[in-house]
């Protein structure tokens, strides 16, 4: 993953003068963040812009915060200008206001007019054992309009941590130049097999919404999560 990230950053900066990426949170990315922090000069951080794929609606210093995970394990160890770190603003009283504010932040950072979709250079995703990605959960419809870039999700009862989420919307994920899906842990093996090889659809496993851009996805799966792949 570190090499993929560095290569994407170098290609984007070489081609367009900047590298715009969006991180997921949860448990899986921590090792990637720490390994990237161990090579602080490997990425053109002065030209890199970091956004978030999704965020739990908690304060930025909460242990559940996706921003805090990346800030503590990576961003505080590299020379990225603070103005190029676009945290989802969970301090708004209403999560819907935070989603609108983040939508505006993305549009301004990309210099995008209304109605256009930003094209991230690389988006880092995970997958939950229920087949969710970003904060697109089974049975949890998005509360947003068609051209929103970010919106509020109320996760179902079984989703931990129980907090509202702000997530990038499917059109933004589908527009990315490249996507990397990181999957680790034996508890995901059955779902990963179903998603990649078996009976699956977007309603059952929301990560299937990425299938139209499967050619732009790199799957990085550890041995435990791959344990059931290859079994008919
Ligand atoms: C989040 C993440 C989420 C994550 C998956 C996998 O806010 O939890 O953005 O989409 O990628 O839930 O989570 P783990 O890495 O903890 O298994």
CSV table of C-alpha atoms and ligand atoms in Angstrom, one decimal:
chain,number,residue,atom,x,y,z
A,1,UNK,CA,0.0,0.0,0.0
A,2,UNK,CA,2.8,2.4,0.8
A,3,UNK,CA,4.4,1.9,-2.6
A,4,UNK,CA,1.0,2.3,-4.3
A,5,UNK,CA,0.4,5.6,-2.5
A,6,UNK,CA,3.8,7.0,-3.3
A,7,UNK,CA,3.5,6.0,-6.9
A,8,UNK,CA,0.0,7.6,-7.2
A,9,UNK,CA,1.3,10.8,-5.5
A,10,UNK,CA,4.3,11.1,-7.8
A,11,UNK,CA,2.2,10.5,-10.9
A,12,UNK,CA,-0.4,13.0,-9.8
A,13,UNK,CA,2.1,15.7,-8.9
A,14,UNK,CA,4.0,15.1,-12.1
A,15,UNK,CA,0.9,15.3,-14.3
A,16,UNK,CA,-1.2,17.9,-12.5
A,17,UNK,CA,1.0,19.6,-9.9
A,18,UNK,CA,-0.9,18.2,-6.9
A,19,UNK,CA,-2.1,14.9,-5.3
A,20,UNK,CA,-5.5,14.7,-3.8
A,21,UNK,CA,-6.4,11.7,-1.8
A,22,UNK,CA,-9.1,10.6,0.7
A,23,UNK,CA,-8.6,8.3,3.6
A,24,UNK,CA,-11.0,5.9,5.2
A,25,UNK,CA,-10.7,5.1,8.9
A,26,UNK,CA,-11.6,2.2,11.1
A,27,UNK,CA,-8.9,-0.2,12.3
A,28,UNK,CA,-7.3,-1.4,9.0
A,29,UNK,CA,-5.5,1.8,7.7
A,30,UNK,CA,-3.4,2.3,10.9
A,31,UNK,CA,-0.5,0.0,9.8
A,32,UNK,CA,-0.4,1.8,6.4
A,33,UNK,CA,-0.4,5.2,8.1
A,34,UNK,CA,2.5,4.2,10.4
A,35,UNK,CA,4.5,2.7,7.6
A,36,UNK,CA,4.0,5.8,5.5
A,37,UNK,CA,5.1,8.0,8.5
A,38,UNK,CA,8.3,6.0,8.7
A,39,UNK,CA,9.2,7.3,5.2
A,40,UNK,CA,8.4,11.1,5.7
A,41,UNK,CA,10.3,12.2,2.6
A,42,UNK,CA,8.9,9.6,0.2
A,43,UNK,CA,5.7,11.6,-0.6
A,44,UNK,CA,5.6,15.2,-2.0
A,45,UNK,CA,3.6,16.3,1.0
A,46,UNK,CA,3.9,20.0,0.1
A,47,UNK,CA,1.7,19.1,-3.0
A,48,UNK,CA,-0.6,16.6,-1.3
A,49,UNK,CA,-4.1,17.3,-0.2
A,50,UNK,CA,-5.7,14.9,2.3
A,51,UNK,CA,-9.5,14.5,2.7
A,52,UNK,CA,-11.6,11.9,4.4
A,53,UNK,CA,-13.9,9.3,2.8
A,54,UNK,CA,-16.1,9.3,5.9
A,55,UNK,CA,-16.2,10.3,9.6
A,56,UNK,CA,-18.0,9.3,12.7
A,57,UNK,CA,-19.9,12.3,14.1
A,58,UNK,CA,-17.6,12.6,17.1
A,59,UNK,CA,-15.1,15.3,18.2
A,60,UNK,CA,-11.8,15.3,16.4
A,61,UNK,CA,-10.0,14.2,19.5
A,62,UNK,CA,-12.3,11.3,20.1
A,63,UNK,CA,-10.8,7.8,20.0
A,64,UNK,CA,-13.5,6.9,17.4
A,65,UNK,CA,-12.4,9.8,15.1
A,66,UNK,CA,-11.0,8.8,11.7
A,67,UNK,CA,-9.3,12.1,11.6
A,68,UNK,CA,-7.6,11.5,14.9
A,69,UNK,CA,-6.3,8.1,13.7
A,70,UNK,CA,-4.6,9.6,10.6
A,71,UNK,CA,-3.4,12.8,12.4
A,72,UNK,CA,-1.8,10.8,15.2
A,73,UNK,CA,-0.2,8.0,13.2
A,74,UNK,CA,0.7,9.9,10.0
A,75,UNK,CA,-0.1,13.6,9.4
A,76,UNK,CA,1.6,14.8,12.6
A,77,UNK,CA,4.8,13.1,11.4
A,78,UNK,CA,5.1,14.6,7.9
A,79,UNK,CA,5.4,18.1,6.5
A,80,UNK,CA,1.9,18.5,5.0
A,81,UNK,CA,0.7,22.1,5.2
A,82,UNK,CA,-2.2,22.2,7.7
A,83,UNK,CA,-4.3,24.1,5.1
A,84,UNK,CA,-4.1,20.9,2.9
A,85,UNK,CA,-5.7,18.7,5.5
A,86,UNK,CA,-9.5,18.8,5.1
A,87,UNK,CA,-11.0,17.3,8.2
A,88,UNK,CA,-14.8,16.7,8.2
A,89,UNK,CA,-16.0,19.4,10.6
A,90,UNK,CA,-17.9,17.4,13.2
A,91,UNK,CA,-18.2,20.4,15.5
A,92,UNK,CA,-21.4,21.6,13.8
A,93,UNK,CA,-24.6,21.1,16.0
A,94,UNK,CA,-26.3,19.4,13.1
A,95,UNK,CA,-24.6,16.7,11.1
A,96,UNK,CA,-26.4,17.9,8.0
A,97,UNK,CA,-24.6,21.3,8.4
A,98,UNK,CA,-21.3,19.5,8.6
A,99,UNK,CA,-22.0,17.6,5.4
A,100,UNK,CA,-22.9,20.8,3.6
A,101,UNK,CA,-19.7,22.5,5.0
A,102,UNK,CA,-17.6,19.6,3.8
A,103,UNK,CA,-19.2,19.6,0.4
A,104,UNK,CA,-18.3,23.3,0.1
A,105,UNK,CA,-14.7,22.6,1.3
A,106,UNK,CA,-14.2,20.0,-1.4
A,107,UNK,CA,-15.7,22.2,-4.1
A,108,UNK,CA,-13.4,25.1,-3.1
A,109,UNK,CA,-10.3,22.9,-2.8
A,110,UNK,CA,-11.0,21.4,-6.3
A,111,UNK,CA,-12.2,24.7,-7.8
A,112,UNK,CA,-15.4,23.0,-8.8
A,113,UNK,CA,-18.6,24.6,-9.9
A,114,UNK,CA,-21.9,23.3,-8.6
A,115,UNK,CA,-23.0,20.1,-10.3
A,116,UNK,CA,-19.6,18.8,-11.1
A,117,UNK,CA,-17.9,15.8,-9.3
A,118,UNK,CA,-14.4,16.0,-8.0
A,119,UNK,CA,-11.9,13.5,-9.3
A,120,UNK,CA,-9.6,12.3,-6.5
A,121,UNK,CA,-6.3,10.9,-7.6
A,122,UNK,CA,-6.5,8.0,-5.1
A,123,UNK,CA,-9.2,7.0,-2.6
A,124,UNK,CA,-8.4,4.6,0.2
A,125,UNK,CA,-11.3,2.4,1.2
A,126,UNK,CA,-11.9,-0.4,3.7
A,127,UNK,CA,-14.6,-3.1,3.8
A,128,UNK,CA,-16.7,-4.0,6.8
A,129,UNK,CA,-17.7,-7.7,7.5
A,130,UNK,CA,-21.2,-6.6,6.4
A,131,UNK,CA,-19.9,-5.6,3.0
A,132,UNK,CA,-20.0,-1.8,3.7
A,133,UNK,CA,-17.4,0.6,2.4
A,134,UNK,CA,-17.1,4.3,3.3
A,135,UNK,CA,-20.2,4.8,5.4
A,136,UNK,CA,-22.4,3.1,2.9
A,137,UNK,CA,-24.1,0.4,5.1
A,138,UNK,CA,-26.7,-2.2,4.1
A,139,UNK,CA,-30.2,-0.9,4.7
A,140,UNK,CA,-29.0,2.6,5.6
A,141,UNK,CA,-30.1,4.9,2.7
A,142,UNK,CA,-28.2,8.1,2.2
A,143,UNK,CA,-30.0,11.4,3.3
A,144,UNK,CA,-28.8,13.6,0.5
A,145,UNK,CA,-29.5,14.9,-3.0
A,146,UNK,CA,-28.2,13.5,-6.2
A,147,UNK,CA,-25.4,16.1,-6.7
A,148,UNK,CA,-24.3,16.2,-3.0
A,149,UNK,CA,-20.6,15.3,-2.5
A,150,UNK,CA,-21.1,14.4,1.2
A,151,UNK,CA,-24.0,13.4,3.2
A,152,UNK,CA,-25.3,12.1,6.6
A,153,UNK,CA,-25.8,8.4,7.3
A,154,UNK,CA,-27.6,7.0,10.4
A,155,UNK,CA,-26.0,3.5,10.8
A,156,UNK,CA,-28.3,0.6,11.9
A,157,UNK,CA,-28.3,-0.7,15.4
A,158,UNK,CA,-25.6,-3.3,14.8
A,159,UNK,CA,-23.0,-0.8,13.6
A,160,UNK,CA,-20.2,0.2,16.0
A,161,UNK,CA,-19.4,2.8,17.0
A,162,UNK,CA,-23.0,4.0,17.2
A,163,UNK,CA,-22.6,7.5,15.8
A,164,UNK,CA,-24.0,9.4,12.9
A,165,UNK,CA,-21.6,9.3,10.0
A,166,UNK,CA,-20.7,11.8,7.2
A,167,UNK,CA,-19.6,10.0,4.0
A,168,UNK,CA,-18.5,10.8,0.5
A,169,UNK,CA,-21.3,9.9,-1.9
A,170,UNK,CA,-21.1,7.1,-4.5
A,171,UNK,CA,-20.6,9.4,-7.5
A,172,UNK,CA,-17.5,10.9,-5.8
A,173,UNK,CA,-16.1,7.4,-5.1
A,174,UNK,CA,-16.9,6.3,-8.7
A,175,UNK,CA,-15.1,9.3,-10.2
A,176,UNK,CA,-11.7,8.6,-8.6
A,177,UNK,CA,-8.8,7.9,-10.8
A,178,UNK,CA,-7.8,5.0,-8.6
A,179,UNK,CA,-9.2,3.3,-5.6
A,180,UNK,CA,-7.4,1.0,-3.1
A,181,UNK,CA,-9.5,-1.4,-1.0
A,182,UNK,CA,-7.7,-2.6,2.1
A,183,UNK,CA,-9.3,-5.7,3.7
A,184,UNK,CA,-7.8,-7.5,6.7
A,185,UNK,CA,-9.1,-10.0,9.3
A,186,UNK,CA,-10.6,-13.5,9.2
A,187,UNK,CA,-14.0,-12.1,10.1
A,188,UNK,CA,-14.2,-10.6,6.6
A,189,UNK,CA,-13.3,-13.8,4.7
A,190,UNK,CA,-16.8,-15.0,4.0
A,191,UNK,CA,-18.1,-11.6,2.9
A,192,UNK,CA,-15.1,-11.0,0.7
A,193,UNK,CA,-15.6,-14.3,-1.0
A,194,UNK,CA,-19.3,-13.5,-1.6
A,195,UNK,CA,-18.5,-10.0,-2.8
A,196,UNK,CA,-15.8,-11.1,-5.2
A,197,UNK,CA,-17.0,-14.6,-6.3
A,198,UNK,CA,-20.5,-15.4,-5.1
A,199,UNK,CA,-24.0,-14.1,-4.7
A,200,UNK,CA,-23.8,-10.4,-4.0
A,201,UNK,CA,-25.4,-7.2,-5.0
A,202,UNK,CA,-25.2,-3.6,-3.9
A,203,UNK,CA,-28.2,-3.9,-1.5
A,204,UNK,CA,-26.6,-6.8,0.3
A,205,UNK,CA,-23.0,-5.6,0.1
A,206,UNK,CA,-22.8,-1.8,-0.6
A,207,UNK,CA,-19.1,-2.2,-1.7
A,208,UNK,CA,-20.6,-3.7,-4.9
A,209,UNK,CA,-21.5,-0.1,-5.9
A,210,UNK,CA,-17.9,0.1,-7.0
A,211,UNK,CA,-18.3,-2.6,-9.7
A,212,UNK,CA,-18.6,-0.1,-12.6
A,213,UNK,CA,-15.0,1.0,-11.9
A,214,UNK,CA,-13.6,-2.4,-10.9
A,215,UNK,CA,-10.7,-1.8,-13.4
A,216,UNK,CA,-9.6,1.2,-11.2
A,217,UNK,CA,-9.6,-0.8,-8.0
A,218,UNK,CA,-6.6,-2.4,-6.4
A,219,UNK,CA,-7.5,-4.9,-3.7
A,220,UNK,CA,-5.0,-5.4,-0.9
A,221,UNK,CA,-6.2,-8.3,1.2
A,222,UNK,CA,-4.3,-10.1,3.9
A,223,UNK,CA,-4.1,-13.9,4.3
A,224,UNK,CA,-6.8,-14.1,6.9
A,225,UNK,CA,-9.3,-12.1,4.9
A,226,UNK,CA,-8.4,-14.2,1.8
A,227,UNK,CA,-8.9,-17.5,3.6
A,228,UNK,CA,-12.1,-18.4,1.7
A,229,UNK,CA,-11.2,-17.1,-1.7
A,230,UNK,CA,-10.6,-19.8,-4.2
A,231,UNK,CA,-13.1,-22.1,-2.6
A,232,UNK,CA,-16.0,-22.8,-4.9
B,1,LIG,C1,-15.1,3.7,9.3
B,1,LIG,C2,-14.4,3.4,8.0
B,1,LIG,C3,-15.1,2.2,7.4
B,1,LIG,C4,-14.0,1.2,7.4
B,1,LIG,C5,-14.7,-0.2,7.4
B,1,LIG,C6,-13.6,-1.2,7.8
B,1,LIG,O1,-15.4,4.9,9.5
B,1,LIG,O2,-15.2,2.8,10.0
B,1,LIG,O3,-14.2,4.4,7.1
B,1,LIG,O4,-15.6,2.4,6.1
B,1,LIG,O5,-13.2,1.2,6.2
B,1,LIG,O6,-15.7,-0.2,8.4
B,1,LIG,O7,-13.3,-1.0,9.1
B,1,LIG,P1,-12.1,-1.7,9.9
B,1,LIG,O8,-10.8,-1.3,9.1
B,1,LIG,O9,-12.1,-1.2,11.3
B,1,LIG,O10,-12.3,-3.2,9.8
